[in-house]
Coordinates of C-alpha atoms and ligand atoms in Angstrom, one line a residue:
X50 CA 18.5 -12.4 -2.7
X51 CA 17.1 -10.9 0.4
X52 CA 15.8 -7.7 -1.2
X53 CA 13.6 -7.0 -4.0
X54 CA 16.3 -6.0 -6.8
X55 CA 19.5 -6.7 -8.0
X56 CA 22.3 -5.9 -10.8
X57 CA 24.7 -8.0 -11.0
X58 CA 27.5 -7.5 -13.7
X59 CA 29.5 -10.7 -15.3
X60 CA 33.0 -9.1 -15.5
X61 CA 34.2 -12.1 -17.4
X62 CA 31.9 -10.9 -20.5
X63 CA 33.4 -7.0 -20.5
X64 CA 36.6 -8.5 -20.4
X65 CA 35.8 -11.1 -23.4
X66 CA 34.6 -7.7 -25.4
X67 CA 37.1 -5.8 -24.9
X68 CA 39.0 -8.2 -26.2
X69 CA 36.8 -8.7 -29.2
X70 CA 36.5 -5.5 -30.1
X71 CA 40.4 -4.9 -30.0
X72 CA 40.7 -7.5 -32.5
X73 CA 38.4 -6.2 -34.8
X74 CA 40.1 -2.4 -34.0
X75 CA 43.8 -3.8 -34.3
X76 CA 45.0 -0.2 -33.1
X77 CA 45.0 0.6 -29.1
X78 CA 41.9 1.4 -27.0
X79 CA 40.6 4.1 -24.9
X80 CA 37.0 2.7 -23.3
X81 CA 34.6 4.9 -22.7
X82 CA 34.0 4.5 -19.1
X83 CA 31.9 8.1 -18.8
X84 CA 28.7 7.8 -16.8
X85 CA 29.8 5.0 -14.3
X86 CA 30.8 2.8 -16.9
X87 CA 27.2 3.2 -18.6
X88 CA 26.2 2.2 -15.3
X89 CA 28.2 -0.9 -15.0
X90 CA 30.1 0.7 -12.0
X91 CA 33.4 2.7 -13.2
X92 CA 36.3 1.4 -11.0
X93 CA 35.6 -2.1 -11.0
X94 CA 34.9 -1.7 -14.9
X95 CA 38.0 0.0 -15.5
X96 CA 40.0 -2.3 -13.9
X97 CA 38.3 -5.4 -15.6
X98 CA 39.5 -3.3 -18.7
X99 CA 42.4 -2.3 -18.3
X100 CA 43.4 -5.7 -17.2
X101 CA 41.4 -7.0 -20.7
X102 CA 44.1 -4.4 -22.8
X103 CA 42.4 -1.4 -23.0
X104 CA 45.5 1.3 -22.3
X105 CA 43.5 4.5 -21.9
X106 CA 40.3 5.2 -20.3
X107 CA 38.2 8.2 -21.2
X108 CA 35.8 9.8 -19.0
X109 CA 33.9 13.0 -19.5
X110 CA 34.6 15.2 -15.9
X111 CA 37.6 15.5 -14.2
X112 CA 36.0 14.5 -10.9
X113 CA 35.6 11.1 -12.9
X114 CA 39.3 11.4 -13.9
X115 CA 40.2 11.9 -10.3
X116 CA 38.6 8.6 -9.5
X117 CA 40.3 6.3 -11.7
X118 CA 43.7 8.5 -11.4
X119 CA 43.6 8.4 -8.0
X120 CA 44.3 4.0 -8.1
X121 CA 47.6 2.8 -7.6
X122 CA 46.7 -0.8 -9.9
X123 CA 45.4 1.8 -13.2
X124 CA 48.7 4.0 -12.3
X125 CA 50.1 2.7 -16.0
X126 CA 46.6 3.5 -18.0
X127 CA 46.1 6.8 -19.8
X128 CA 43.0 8.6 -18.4
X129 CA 41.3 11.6 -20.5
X130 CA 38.9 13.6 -19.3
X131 CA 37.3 16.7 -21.7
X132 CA 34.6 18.6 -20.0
X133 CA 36.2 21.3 -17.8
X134 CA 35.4 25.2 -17.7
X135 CA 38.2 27.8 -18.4
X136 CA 38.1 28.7 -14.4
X137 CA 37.5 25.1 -13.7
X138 CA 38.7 24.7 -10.1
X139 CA 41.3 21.5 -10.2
X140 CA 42.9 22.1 -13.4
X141 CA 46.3 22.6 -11.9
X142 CA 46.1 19.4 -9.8
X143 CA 44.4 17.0 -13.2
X144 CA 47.7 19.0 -15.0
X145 CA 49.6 17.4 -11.8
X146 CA 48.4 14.2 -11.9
X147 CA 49.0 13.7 -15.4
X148 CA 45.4 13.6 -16.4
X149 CA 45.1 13.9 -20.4
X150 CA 42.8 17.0 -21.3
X151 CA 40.6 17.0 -24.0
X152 CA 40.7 20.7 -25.5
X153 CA 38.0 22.1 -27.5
X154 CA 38.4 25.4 -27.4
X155 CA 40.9 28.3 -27.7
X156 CA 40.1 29.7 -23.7
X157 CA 40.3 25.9 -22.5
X158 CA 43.8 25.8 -24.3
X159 CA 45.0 29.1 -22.5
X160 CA 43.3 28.1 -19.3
X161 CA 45.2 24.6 -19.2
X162 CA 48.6 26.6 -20.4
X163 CA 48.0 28.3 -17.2
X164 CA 47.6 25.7 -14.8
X165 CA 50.3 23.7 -16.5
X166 CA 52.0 26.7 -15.3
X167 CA 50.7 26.3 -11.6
X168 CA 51.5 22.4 -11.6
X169 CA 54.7 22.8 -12.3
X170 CA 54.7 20.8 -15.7
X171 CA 53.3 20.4 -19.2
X172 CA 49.8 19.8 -19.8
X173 CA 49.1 16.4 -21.9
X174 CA 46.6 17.6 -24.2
X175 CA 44.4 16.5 -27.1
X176 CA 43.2 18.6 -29.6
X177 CA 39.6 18.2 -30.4
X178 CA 38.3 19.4 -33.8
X179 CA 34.7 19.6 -34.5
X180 CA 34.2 17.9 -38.1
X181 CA 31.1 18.0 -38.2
X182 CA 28.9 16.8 -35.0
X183 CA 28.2 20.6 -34.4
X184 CA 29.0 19.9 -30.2
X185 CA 32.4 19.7 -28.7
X186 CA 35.7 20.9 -30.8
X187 CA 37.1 24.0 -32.5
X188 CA 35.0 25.1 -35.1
X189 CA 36.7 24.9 -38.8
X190 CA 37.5 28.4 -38.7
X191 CA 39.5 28.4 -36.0
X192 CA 41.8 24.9 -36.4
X193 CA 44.6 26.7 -38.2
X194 CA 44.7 29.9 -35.2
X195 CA 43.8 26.5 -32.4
X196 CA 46.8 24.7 -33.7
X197 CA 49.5 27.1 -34.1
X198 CA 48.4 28.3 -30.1
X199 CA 48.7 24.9 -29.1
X200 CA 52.2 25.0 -30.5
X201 CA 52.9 28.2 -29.0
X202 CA 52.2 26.7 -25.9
X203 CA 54.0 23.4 -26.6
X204 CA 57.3 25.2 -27.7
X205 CA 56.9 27.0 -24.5
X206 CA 56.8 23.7 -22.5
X207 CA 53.7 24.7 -20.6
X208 CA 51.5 21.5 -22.8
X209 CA 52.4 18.4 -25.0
X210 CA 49.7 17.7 -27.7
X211 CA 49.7 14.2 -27.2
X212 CA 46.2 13.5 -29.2
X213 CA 44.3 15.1 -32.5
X214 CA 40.5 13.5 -32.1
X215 CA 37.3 14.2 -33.0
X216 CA 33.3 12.4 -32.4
X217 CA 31.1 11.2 -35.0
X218 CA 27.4 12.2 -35.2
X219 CA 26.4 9.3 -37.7
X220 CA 28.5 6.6 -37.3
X221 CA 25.1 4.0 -36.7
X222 CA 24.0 5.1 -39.7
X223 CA 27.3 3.5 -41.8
X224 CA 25.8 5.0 -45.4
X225 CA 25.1 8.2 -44.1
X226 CA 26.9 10.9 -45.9
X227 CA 27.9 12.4 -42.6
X228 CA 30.6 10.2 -41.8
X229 CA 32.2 10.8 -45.0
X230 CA 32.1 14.5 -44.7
X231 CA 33.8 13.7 -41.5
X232 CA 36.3 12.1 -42.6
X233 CA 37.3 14.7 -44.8
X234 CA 37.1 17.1 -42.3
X235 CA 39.1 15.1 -39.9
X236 CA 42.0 14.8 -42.7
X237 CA 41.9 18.8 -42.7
X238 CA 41.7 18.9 -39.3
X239 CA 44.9 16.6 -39.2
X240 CA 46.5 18.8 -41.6
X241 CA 46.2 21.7 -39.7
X242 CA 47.9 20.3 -37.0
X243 CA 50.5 19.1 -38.6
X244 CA 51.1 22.7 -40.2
X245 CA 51.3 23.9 -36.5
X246 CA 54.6 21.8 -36.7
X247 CA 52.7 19.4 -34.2
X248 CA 53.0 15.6 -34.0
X249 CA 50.5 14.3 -31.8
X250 CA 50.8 10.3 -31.4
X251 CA 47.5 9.5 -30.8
X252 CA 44.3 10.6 -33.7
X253 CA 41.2 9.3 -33.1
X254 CA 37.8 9.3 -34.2
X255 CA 35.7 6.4 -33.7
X256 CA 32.8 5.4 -30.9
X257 CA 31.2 1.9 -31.1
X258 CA 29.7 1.7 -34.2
X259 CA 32.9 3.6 -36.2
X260 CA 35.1 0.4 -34.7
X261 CA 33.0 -2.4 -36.1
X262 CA 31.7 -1.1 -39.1
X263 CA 34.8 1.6 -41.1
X264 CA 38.1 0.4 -40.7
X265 CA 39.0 4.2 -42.1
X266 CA 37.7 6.0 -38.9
X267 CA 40.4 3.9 -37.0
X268 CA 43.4 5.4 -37.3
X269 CA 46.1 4.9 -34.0
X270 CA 42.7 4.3 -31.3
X271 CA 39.5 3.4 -30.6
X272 CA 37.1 5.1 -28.4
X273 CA 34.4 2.2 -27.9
X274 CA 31.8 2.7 -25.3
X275 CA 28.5 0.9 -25.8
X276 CA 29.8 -2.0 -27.5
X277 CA 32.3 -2.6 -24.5
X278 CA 29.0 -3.2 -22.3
X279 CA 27.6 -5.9 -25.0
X280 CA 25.3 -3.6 -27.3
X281 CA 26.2 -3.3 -30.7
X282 CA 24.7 -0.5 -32.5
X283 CA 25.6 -1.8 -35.5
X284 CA 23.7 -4.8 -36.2
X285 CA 24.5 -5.2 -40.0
X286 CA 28.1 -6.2 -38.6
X287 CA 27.6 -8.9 -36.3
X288 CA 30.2 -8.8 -33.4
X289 CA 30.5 -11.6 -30.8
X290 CA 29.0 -9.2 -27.6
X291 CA 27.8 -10.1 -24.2
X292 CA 25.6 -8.0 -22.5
X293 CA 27.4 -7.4 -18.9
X294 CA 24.8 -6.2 -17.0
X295 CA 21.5 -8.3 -15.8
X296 CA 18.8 -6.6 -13.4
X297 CA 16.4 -8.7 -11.5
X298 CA 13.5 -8.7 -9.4
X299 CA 11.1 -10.4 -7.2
X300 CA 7.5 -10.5 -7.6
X301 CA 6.3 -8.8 -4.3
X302 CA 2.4 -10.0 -4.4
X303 CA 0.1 -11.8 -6.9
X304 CA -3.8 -11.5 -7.0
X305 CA -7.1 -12.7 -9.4
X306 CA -8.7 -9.7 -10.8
X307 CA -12.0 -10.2 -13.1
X308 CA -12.2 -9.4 -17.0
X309 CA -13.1 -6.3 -17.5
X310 CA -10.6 -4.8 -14.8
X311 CA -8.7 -1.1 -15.5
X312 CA -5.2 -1.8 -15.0
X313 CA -2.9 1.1 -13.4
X314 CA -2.6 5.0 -13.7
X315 CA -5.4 6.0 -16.4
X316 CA -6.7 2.4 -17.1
X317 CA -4.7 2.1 -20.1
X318 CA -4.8 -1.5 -19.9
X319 CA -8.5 -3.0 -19.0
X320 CA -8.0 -7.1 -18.5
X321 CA -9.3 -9.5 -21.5
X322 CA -10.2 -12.0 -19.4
X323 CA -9.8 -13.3 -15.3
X324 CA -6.0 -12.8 -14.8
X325 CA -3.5 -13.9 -12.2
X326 CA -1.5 -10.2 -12.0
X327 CA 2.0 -10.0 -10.2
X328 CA 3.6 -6.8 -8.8
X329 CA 6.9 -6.0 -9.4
X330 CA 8.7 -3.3 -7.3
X331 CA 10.6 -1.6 -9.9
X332 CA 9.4 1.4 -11.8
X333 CA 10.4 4.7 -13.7
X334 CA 12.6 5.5 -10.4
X335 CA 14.2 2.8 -10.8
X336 CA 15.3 3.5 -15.0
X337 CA 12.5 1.2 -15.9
X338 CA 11.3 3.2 -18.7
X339 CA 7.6 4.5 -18.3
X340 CA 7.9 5.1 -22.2
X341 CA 7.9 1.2 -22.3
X342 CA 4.6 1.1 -21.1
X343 CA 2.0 -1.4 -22.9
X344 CA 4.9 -2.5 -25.1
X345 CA 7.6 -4.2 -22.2
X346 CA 7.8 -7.9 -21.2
X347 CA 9.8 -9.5 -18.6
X348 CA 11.0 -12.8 -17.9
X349 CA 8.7 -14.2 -15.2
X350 CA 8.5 -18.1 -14.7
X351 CA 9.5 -19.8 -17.3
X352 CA 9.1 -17.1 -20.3
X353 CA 8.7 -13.5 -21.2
X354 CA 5.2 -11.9 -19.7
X355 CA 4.0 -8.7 -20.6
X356 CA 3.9 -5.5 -18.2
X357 CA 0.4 -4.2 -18.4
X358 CA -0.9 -1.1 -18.4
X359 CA 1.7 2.0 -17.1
X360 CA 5.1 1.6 -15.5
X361 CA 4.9 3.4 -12.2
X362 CA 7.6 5.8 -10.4
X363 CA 8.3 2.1 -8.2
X364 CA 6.1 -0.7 -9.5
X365 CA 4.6 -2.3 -12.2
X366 CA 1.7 -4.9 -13.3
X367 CA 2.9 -8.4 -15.0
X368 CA -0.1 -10.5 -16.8
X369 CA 0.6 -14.2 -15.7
X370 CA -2.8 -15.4 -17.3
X371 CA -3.9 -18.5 -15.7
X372 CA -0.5 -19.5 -14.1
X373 CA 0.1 -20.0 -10.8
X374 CA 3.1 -17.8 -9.7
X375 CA 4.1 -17.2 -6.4
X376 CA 5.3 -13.9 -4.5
X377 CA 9.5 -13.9 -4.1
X378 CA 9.4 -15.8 -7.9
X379 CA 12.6 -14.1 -9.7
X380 CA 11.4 -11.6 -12.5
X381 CA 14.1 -11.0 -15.0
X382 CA 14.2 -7.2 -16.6
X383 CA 17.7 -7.1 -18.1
X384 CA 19.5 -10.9 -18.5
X385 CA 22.0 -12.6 -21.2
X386 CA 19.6 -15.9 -21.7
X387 CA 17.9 -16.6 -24.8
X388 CA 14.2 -15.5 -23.5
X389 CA 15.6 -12.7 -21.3
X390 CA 14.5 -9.4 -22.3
X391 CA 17.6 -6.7 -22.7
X392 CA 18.8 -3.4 -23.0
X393 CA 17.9 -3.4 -26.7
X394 CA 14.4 -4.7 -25.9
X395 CA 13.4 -1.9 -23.3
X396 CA 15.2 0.6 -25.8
X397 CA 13.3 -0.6 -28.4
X398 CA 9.7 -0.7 -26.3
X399 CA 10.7 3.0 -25.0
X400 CA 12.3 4.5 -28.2
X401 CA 15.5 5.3 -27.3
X402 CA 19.5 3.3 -26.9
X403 CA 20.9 0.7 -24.8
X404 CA 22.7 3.5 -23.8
X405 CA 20.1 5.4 -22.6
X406 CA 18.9 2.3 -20.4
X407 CA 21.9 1.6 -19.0
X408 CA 22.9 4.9 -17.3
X409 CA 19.3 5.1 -16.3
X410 CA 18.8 2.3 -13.9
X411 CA 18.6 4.1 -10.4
X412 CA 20.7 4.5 -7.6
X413 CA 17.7 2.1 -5.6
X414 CA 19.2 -0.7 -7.2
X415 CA 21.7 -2.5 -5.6
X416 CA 24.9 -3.0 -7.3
X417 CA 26.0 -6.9 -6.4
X418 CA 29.6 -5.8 -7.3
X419 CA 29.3 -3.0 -4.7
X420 CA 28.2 -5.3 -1.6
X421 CA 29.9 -4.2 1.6
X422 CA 29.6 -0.1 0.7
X423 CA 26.4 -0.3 0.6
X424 CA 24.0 0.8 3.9
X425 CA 23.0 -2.4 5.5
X426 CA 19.5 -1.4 5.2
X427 CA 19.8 -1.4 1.4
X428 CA 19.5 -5.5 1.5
X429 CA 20.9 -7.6 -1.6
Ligands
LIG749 C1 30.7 8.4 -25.2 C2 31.8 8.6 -26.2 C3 32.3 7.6 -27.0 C4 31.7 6.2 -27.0 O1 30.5 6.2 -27.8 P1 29.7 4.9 -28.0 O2 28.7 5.2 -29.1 O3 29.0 4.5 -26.7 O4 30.7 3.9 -28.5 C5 33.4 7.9 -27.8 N1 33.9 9.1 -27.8 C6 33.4 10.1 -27.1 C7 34.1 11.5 -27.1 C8 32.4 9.9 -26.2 O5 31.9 10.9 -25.5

């Protein structure tokens, strides 16, 4: 590697999850592939999916849905997108295209009605209830009046519901008596549809954690995203993930300080003892977490070495101790090895979620599988 970062992503280990976790599902899957893949990079993760089984993708915009729609090779895979205003500009054309549409409200329902009426054919829709995570989907109130519109509207040919679904709020919590309430409500929900007269073929329900760890929530698809990527928010229920993604570094310079020595912004850190102390030219920028600081450890020459003192916006301070290490020596901040620190490690030192880590690492950090778009300035 020329530059001084790098992710690289092992497309044979997203394939081998998907795959897992569609065993473990035993229904069809839509992965989550919102947020550039959770950073992985969204059409080269897409297509490693779709190739792996998955037979929808679901994104959250429709300029993502335009992306994916927009490849010949994914022509054949079911894209859903769900975040759109009533006046979104485009609605016609993702109608056109044969985007899916997650609805949540009764204006979006209308407003899709309409632009079905624009492009020419029927909207594919799917009807989002809110059972309980208080966010997206019709309110409880409103099911029976969203329902019997969306018929209206179906009988009229300007939409086909194609999907009843719904989002968990505390499926990584399995005991929580959320995810029962939910369950209930999602049965109600499902039975106000079907009063409507309408026969969706797709309900589902379950992220990640709902997959591995309640066969209940997983009706006729899945909806995994941060288990696809090798996380498992579920530890309790071991699954047979791979972390994907691995970010790397160089050391950029190495110096002997003395004991007694204040180590970055505010001196948080003052040195023990005399200290080899390496620079690494990643920082907050960069989605390493300053929240990590005084609690992170990277890999750094032959085993895990602790970051000292704050993470800056573009560097931070490694304690190598007595050893010898040399500028341009490979630091590892995200890797699949047994030592390698990972995206459950820095959420852990940062207290937040893999997921969290993994749409945060910066755009400053070349993506391997990207090589050739990038500026040639940007180095690999
Ligand atoms: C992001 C998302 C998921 C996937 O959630 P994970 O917890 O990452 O598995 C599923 N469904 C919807 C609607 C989402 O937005």
């Amino acid at each position: 590697m020329s530059g001084l970062a790098k992710a690289s992503a092992d497309w044979r280990r997203l394939a081998h999850n998907v795959e897992a976790l569609a065993r473990i599902a035993g229904v069809p899957m839509m992965a989550m592939v919102k947020a550039d893949a959770y950073g992985h990079g969204m059409v080269p993760a897409a297509r490693v999916m779709a190739e792996a089984g998955a037979g929808s993708l679901g994104v959250v915009a429709l300029r993502e849905a335009w992306q994916l729609r927009r490849l010949p090779d994914l022509a054949g895979t079911t894209v859903m997108a769900f975040f759109f205003a009533p006046d979104q500009p485009g609605l016609a054309e993702a109608v056109g295209a044969g985007i899916d549409l997650g609805v949540s409200s009764l204006a979006q329902l209308d407003a899709v009605a309409a632009a079905a009426g624009r492009a020419g054919r029927p909207a594919r829709v799917h009807l989002k209830g809110d059972t309980g995570m208080s966010r997206g989907g019709v309110a409880e109130h409103e099911w029976e009046q969203a329902a019997e519109a969306a018929a209206k509207h179906q009988a009229a040919g300007a939409l086909a519901v194609v999907g009843a679904w719904s989002h968990l709020a505390c499926a990584d919590e399995p005991g929580h008596p959320a995810n029962a309430a939910q369950k209930a409500a999602f049965a109600r929900f499902l039975g106000a549809v079907d009063a409507a007269g309408l026969e969706p073929e797709v309900r589902h329900l379950a992220n990640s954690a709902a997959l591995i760890a309640d066969p209940e929530t997983r009706y006729d698809m899945v909806r995994p995203g941060i288990a696809l990527y090798g996380y498992n928010p579920v530890p309790d229920f071991p699954v047979d993930l791979r972390p994907v993604i691995e970010v790397r570094s160089r050391v950029m310079s190495v110096k002997r300080l003395p004991a007694g020595t204040g180590v970055s912004y505010g001196h948080t850190h003052v040195l023990e003892r005399d200290a080899n102390v390496a620079l690494v030219p990643l920082g907050y920028a960069d989605g390493v977490p300053r929240a990590a600081s005084g609690r992170a450890e990277v890999y750094l020459a032959g085993r895990r070495r602790r970051v000292l003192g704050r993470i800056c916006m573009d560097q931070f301070v490694v304690d190598c101790g007595d050893d010898a290490v040399k500028p341009g020596e490979p630091v590892v901040l995200i890797g699949a090895g047994e030592q390698h620190p990972d995206a459950d490690d820095w959420s852990a030192w940062a207290g937040t979620i893999p997921n969290e880590i993994l749409t945060g690492l910066g755009a400053r950090i070349p993506r391997l599988w990207n090589r050739g778009l990038e500026a040639p300035a940007a180095g690999g």
